[in-house]
Coordinates of C-alpha atoms and ligand atoms in Angstrom, one line a residue:
X30 CA 19.0 -4.3 -11.2
X31 CA 19.6 -3.4 -7.6
X32 CA 17.3 -0.7 -6.2
X33 CA 17.7 1.0 -2.8
X34 CA 14.4 2.2 -1.2
X35 CA 15.0 4.5 1.8
X36 CA 12.2 4.2 4.3
X37 CA 10.8 7.5 5.6
X38 CA 9.7 5.8 8.8
X39 CA 13.1 6.7 10.1
X40 CA 12.9 10.4 9.0
X41 CA 12.0 13.5 10.9
X42 CA 8.3 13.9 10.1
X43 CA 8.4 17.6 11.0
X44 CA 10.3 18.3 7.8
X45 CA 9.5 15.6 5.4
X46 CA 10.4 17.7 2.3
X47 CA 14.0 18.1 3.5
X48 CA 14.1 14.5 4.6
X49 CA 13.0 13.2 1.2
X50 CA 15.5 15.5 -0.5
X51 CA 18.3 14.0 1.6
X52 CA 17.6 10.5 0.1
X53 CA 16.8 11.6 -3.5
X54 CA 19.7 9.4 -4.8
X55 CA 17.7 6.4 -3.7
X56 CA 15.7 4.5 -6.4
X57 CA 12.4 4.3 -4.7
X58 CA 10.9 6.0 -1.6
X59 CA 9.4 3.4 0.8
X60 CA 6.4 4.7 2.7
X61 CA 5.0 2.7 5.6
X62 CA 1.3 3.0 6.3
X63 CA 0.3 1.4 9.6
X64 CA -3.2 1.2 11.1
X65 CA -2.6 0.2 14.7
X66 CA -4.6 -3.0 14.2
X67 CA -2.7 -5.1 11.7
X68 CA 0.5 -4.0 13.4
X69 CA 0.9 -2.5 16.9
X70 CA 1.9 0.9 15.7
X71 CA 0.4 3.9 13.8
X72 CA 2.0 6.1 11.2
X73 CA 0.2 8.1 8.6
X74 CA -2.4 7.8 5.8
X75 CA -3.6 9.2 2.5
X76 CA -3.1 13.0 3.1
X77 CA 0.6 12.5 3.9
X78 CA 1.1 10.4 0.7
X79 CA -0.7 13.1 -1.2
X80 CA 1.6 15.8 0.2
X81 CA 4.7 13.7 -0.5
X82 CA 3.6 13.2 -4.1
X83 CA 3.5 17.0 -4.5
X84 CA 7.1 17.4 -3.4
X85 CA 9.0 14.6 -5.1
X86 CA 9.2 12.7 -8.4
X87 CA 10.6 9.6 -6.7
X88 CA 8.8 6.3 -7.3
X89 CA 6.5 5.9 -4.3
X90 CA 6.6 2.3 -2.9
X91 CA 3.7 2.2 -0.4
X92 CA 3.7 -0.7 2.1
X93 CA 0.2 -1.1 3.5
X94 CA 0.3 -2.6 7.0
X95 CA -3.4 -2.5 7.5
X96 CA -6.5 -4.8 7.6
X97 CA -9.0 -4.6 4.7
X98 CA -6.5 -3.0 2.3
X99 CA -8.8 -3.3 -0.7
X100 CA -11.0 -0.5 0.6
X101 CA -8.0 1.9 0.4
X102 CA -6.3 0.9 -2.8
X103 CA -8.0 3.4 -5.1
X104 CA -7.6 6.3 -2.6
X105 CA -3.9 5.6 -2.2
X106 CA -3.5 5.3 -6.0
X107 CA -5.2 8.6 -6.5
X108 CA -3.0 10.1 -3.8
X109 CA 0.0 9.3 -6.0
X110 CA 1.4 5.9 -5.0
X111 CA 3.3 4.1 -7.8
X112 CA 3.3 0.7 -6.2
X113 CA 1.0 -0.6 -3.4
X114 CA 1.8 -3.7 -1.5
X115 CA -0.7 -5.7 0.6
X116 CA 0.0 -8.3 3.3
X117 CA -1.2 -11.8 2.5
X118 CA -2.2 -12.0 6.2
X119 CA -4.4 -8.9 6.0
X120 CA -7.4 -10.6 4.3
X121 CA -8.7 -13.9 2.9
X122 CA -7.7 -14.9 -0.7
X123 CA -10.9 -13.3 -2.1
X124 CA -10.0 -10.0 -0.5
X125 CA -6.3 -10.1 -1.6
X126 CA -7.5 -10.8 -5.2
X127 CA -9.9 -7.9 -5.0
X128 CA -7.1 -5.6 -3.9
X129 CA -5.0 -6.7 -6.8
X130 CA -7.9 -6.2 -9.2
X131 CA -8.4 -2.7 -8.0
X132 CA -4.6 -2.0 -8.5
X133 CA -5.0 -3.2 -12.1
X134 CA -7.9 -0.9 -12.6
X135 CA -6.0 2.1 -11.1
X136 CA -2.8 1.4 -13.1
X137 CA -0.5 1.1 -10.0
X138 CA 2.1 -1.6 -9.6
X139 CA 1.0 -4.6 -7.5
X140 CA 2.9 -5.9 -4.5
X141 CA 2.2 -8.7 -2.0
X142 CA 4.0 -8.9 1.4
X143 CA 4.9 -11.9 3.6
X144 CA 5.3 -11.6 7.4
X145 CA 8.2 -13.7 8.7
X146 CA 5.7 -16.4 10.0
X147 CA 4.1 -16.9 6.6
X148 CA 5.0 -19.9 4.4
X149 CA 6.8 -18.7 1.2
X150 CA 4.5 -21.0 -0.8
X151 CA 1.6 -18.5 0.0
X152 CA 2.9 -16.3 -2.9
X153 CA 2.2 -19.0 -5.5
X154 CA -1.4 -18.2 -6.3
X155 CA -0.6 -14.6 -7.0
X156 CA 2.9 -14.7 -8.3
X157 CA 2.1 -14.4 -12.0
X158 CA 0.0 -11.3 -11.6
X159 CA 2.2 -9.2 -9.2
X160 CA 5.1 -6.9 -9.9
X161 CA 6.7 -7.3 -6.6
X162 CA 7.0 -9.7 -3.6
X163 CA 8.1 -8.1 -0.3
X164 CA 9.7 -10.4 2.2
X165 CA 9.7 -9.0 5.7
X166 CA 12.9 -9.7 7.6
X167 CA 11.5 -8.3 10.9
X168 CA 8.1 -8.4 12.4
X169 CA 6.4 -5.4 10.8
X170 CA 5.6 -2.4 12.9
X171 CA 8.8 -0.8 13.9
X172 CA 12.1 0.3 12.4
X173 CA 15.5 -0.4 13.9
X174 CA 15.1 -4.1 14.5
X175 CA 17.7 -6.8 13.7
X176 CA 17.2 -8.8 10.5
X177 CA 16.0 -12.4 11.1
X178 CA 18.6 -14.5 9.5
X179 CA 16.2 -17.4 8.9
X180 CA 14.4 -15.2 6.4
X181 CA 17.3 -15.6 4.0
X182 CA 15.9 -19.1 3.3
X183 CA 12.5 -17.5 2.5
X184 CA 14.1 -15.1 0.1
X185 CA 15.9 -18.0 -1.6
X186 CA 12.6 -19.9 -1.9
X187 CA 10.7 -16.9 -3.3
X188 CA 13.5 -16.2 -5.8
X189 CA 13.3 -19.8 -6.9
X190 CA 9.5 -19.5 -7.5
X191 CA 10.1 -16.3 -9.4
X192 CA 12.7 -17.9 -11.6
X193 CA 10.2 -20.6 -12.5
X194 CA 7.0 -18.5 -12.8
X195 CA 7.8 -14.8 -13.2
X196 CA 11.4 -13.9 -13.6
X197 CA 10.7 -10.1 -14.1
X198 CA 9.1 -9.8 -10.7
X199 CA 10.9 -7.7 -8.1
X200 CA 11.9 -9.2 -4.8
X201 CA 12.0 -6.6 -2.0
X202 CA 13.4 -7.1 1.5
X203 CA 12.3 -4.9 4.4
X204 CA 13.7 -4.8 8.0
X205 CA 17.2 -4.7 9.4
X206 CA 19.0 -4.1 6.1
X207 CA 22.3 -2.5 6.7
X208 CA 25.9 -2.7 5.4
X209 CA 26.4 -6.1 7.0
X210 CA 23.1 -7.7 6.0
X211 CA 22.6 -6.2 2.6
X212 CA 25.1 -8.4 0.7
X213 CA 23.5 -11.5 2.3
X214 CA 19.9 -10.6 1.2
X215 CA 21.2 -9.8 -2.3
X216 CA 23.1 -13.1 -2.4
X217 CA 19.8 -14.9 -1.4
X218 CA 18.0 -13.3 -4.3
X219 CA 16.6 -9.8 -3.3
X220 CA 16.9 -6.9 -5.8
X221 CA 15.1 -4.1 -3.9
X222 CA 16.4 -3.2 -0.5
X223 CA 14.4 -1.1 2.0
X224 CA 16.5 0.6 4.6
X225 CA 15.3 3.1 7.3
X226 CA 17.8 3.4 10.2
X227 CA 20.8 2.3 8.0
X228 CA 20.2 5.4 5.9
X229 CA 18.6 8.1 8.1
X230 CA 20.7 7.0 11.1
X231 CA 23.8 8.1 9.3
X232 CA 24.9 11.8 9.2
X233 CA 25.0 11.6 5.4
X234 CA 22.1 9.6 4.0
X235 CA 23.4 10.0 0.4
X236 CA 26.7 8.4 1.5
X237 CA 24.8 5.6 3.2
X238 CA 22.9 4.9 0.0
X239 CA 26.1 4.9 -2.0
X240 CA 27.7 2.5 0.6
X241 CA 24.8 0.1 0.4
X242 CA 25.2 0.0 -3.4
X243 CA 28.9 -0.5 -3.1
X244 CA 28.8 -3.5 -0.6
X245 CA 26.2 -5.2 -2.9
X246 CA 28.5 -4.7 -5.8
X247 CA 26.1 -2.4 -7.6
Ligands
DX5_313 C1 8.8 -1.9 9.5 C2 8.8 -1.2 8.2 C3 10.1 -0.9 7.6 C4 11.0 0.0 8.4 C5 12.4 -0.7 8.3 O1 7.6 -2.5 9.8 O2 8.0 -1.9 7.3 O3 9.9 -0.3 6.3 O4 11.1 1.3 8.0 O5 13.2 0.0 9.1 P1 14.8 -0.5 9.4 O6 15.4 -0.4 8.0 O7 15.3 0.4 10.4 O8 14.7 -1.9 9.8
ZN314 ZN1 8.0 -1.2 5.1

């Protein structure tokens, strides 16, 4: 089932409640947490996730672009995240496993993320115990970049691994998804599409969401 996840990174942060309302026809709300170390940009942290939770029932898909994510899993879970995803490059395997263990304990859905540079085979040790794999189709840190076409091959490979080891796992794609690229990533095997500028950059975000579904045949 195709899911559209509007990214609030492209929203007007001065009026988040209104901005979230404008994308309420989306399936998930994608929330980008950046620490200024793992990526060269800063966004927001726990208090903002807590406030968002008070104002929407949407499924909160929280993408952690930070080092040492294990330390923050419980706090973000308590703040109201429904799914947390950690970058495989953000720690060593022991730290990644620790982060997933804490997600289990807190009852949030578990995601792992791959930067464009990372070999798709890196997901294999974790695949059977995660709910989602997020394949980045841009270098993480900024919205509005063009999708890296070579990542279509990564999506294909990850989908192949899922077919083999965990068919119910979601495959999310983040970065440069728009009306032109969305059908390509779906064809390659993605079923959750994050979109920031392609949704908030349009005068009518609800129409943008409907258009994304339409071009993907959903
Ligand atoms: C980038 C973020 C994305 C961002 C995507 O590092 O992880 O979620 O919002 O923005 P667009 O859709 O504009 O590429
Ligand atoms: Zn993101």
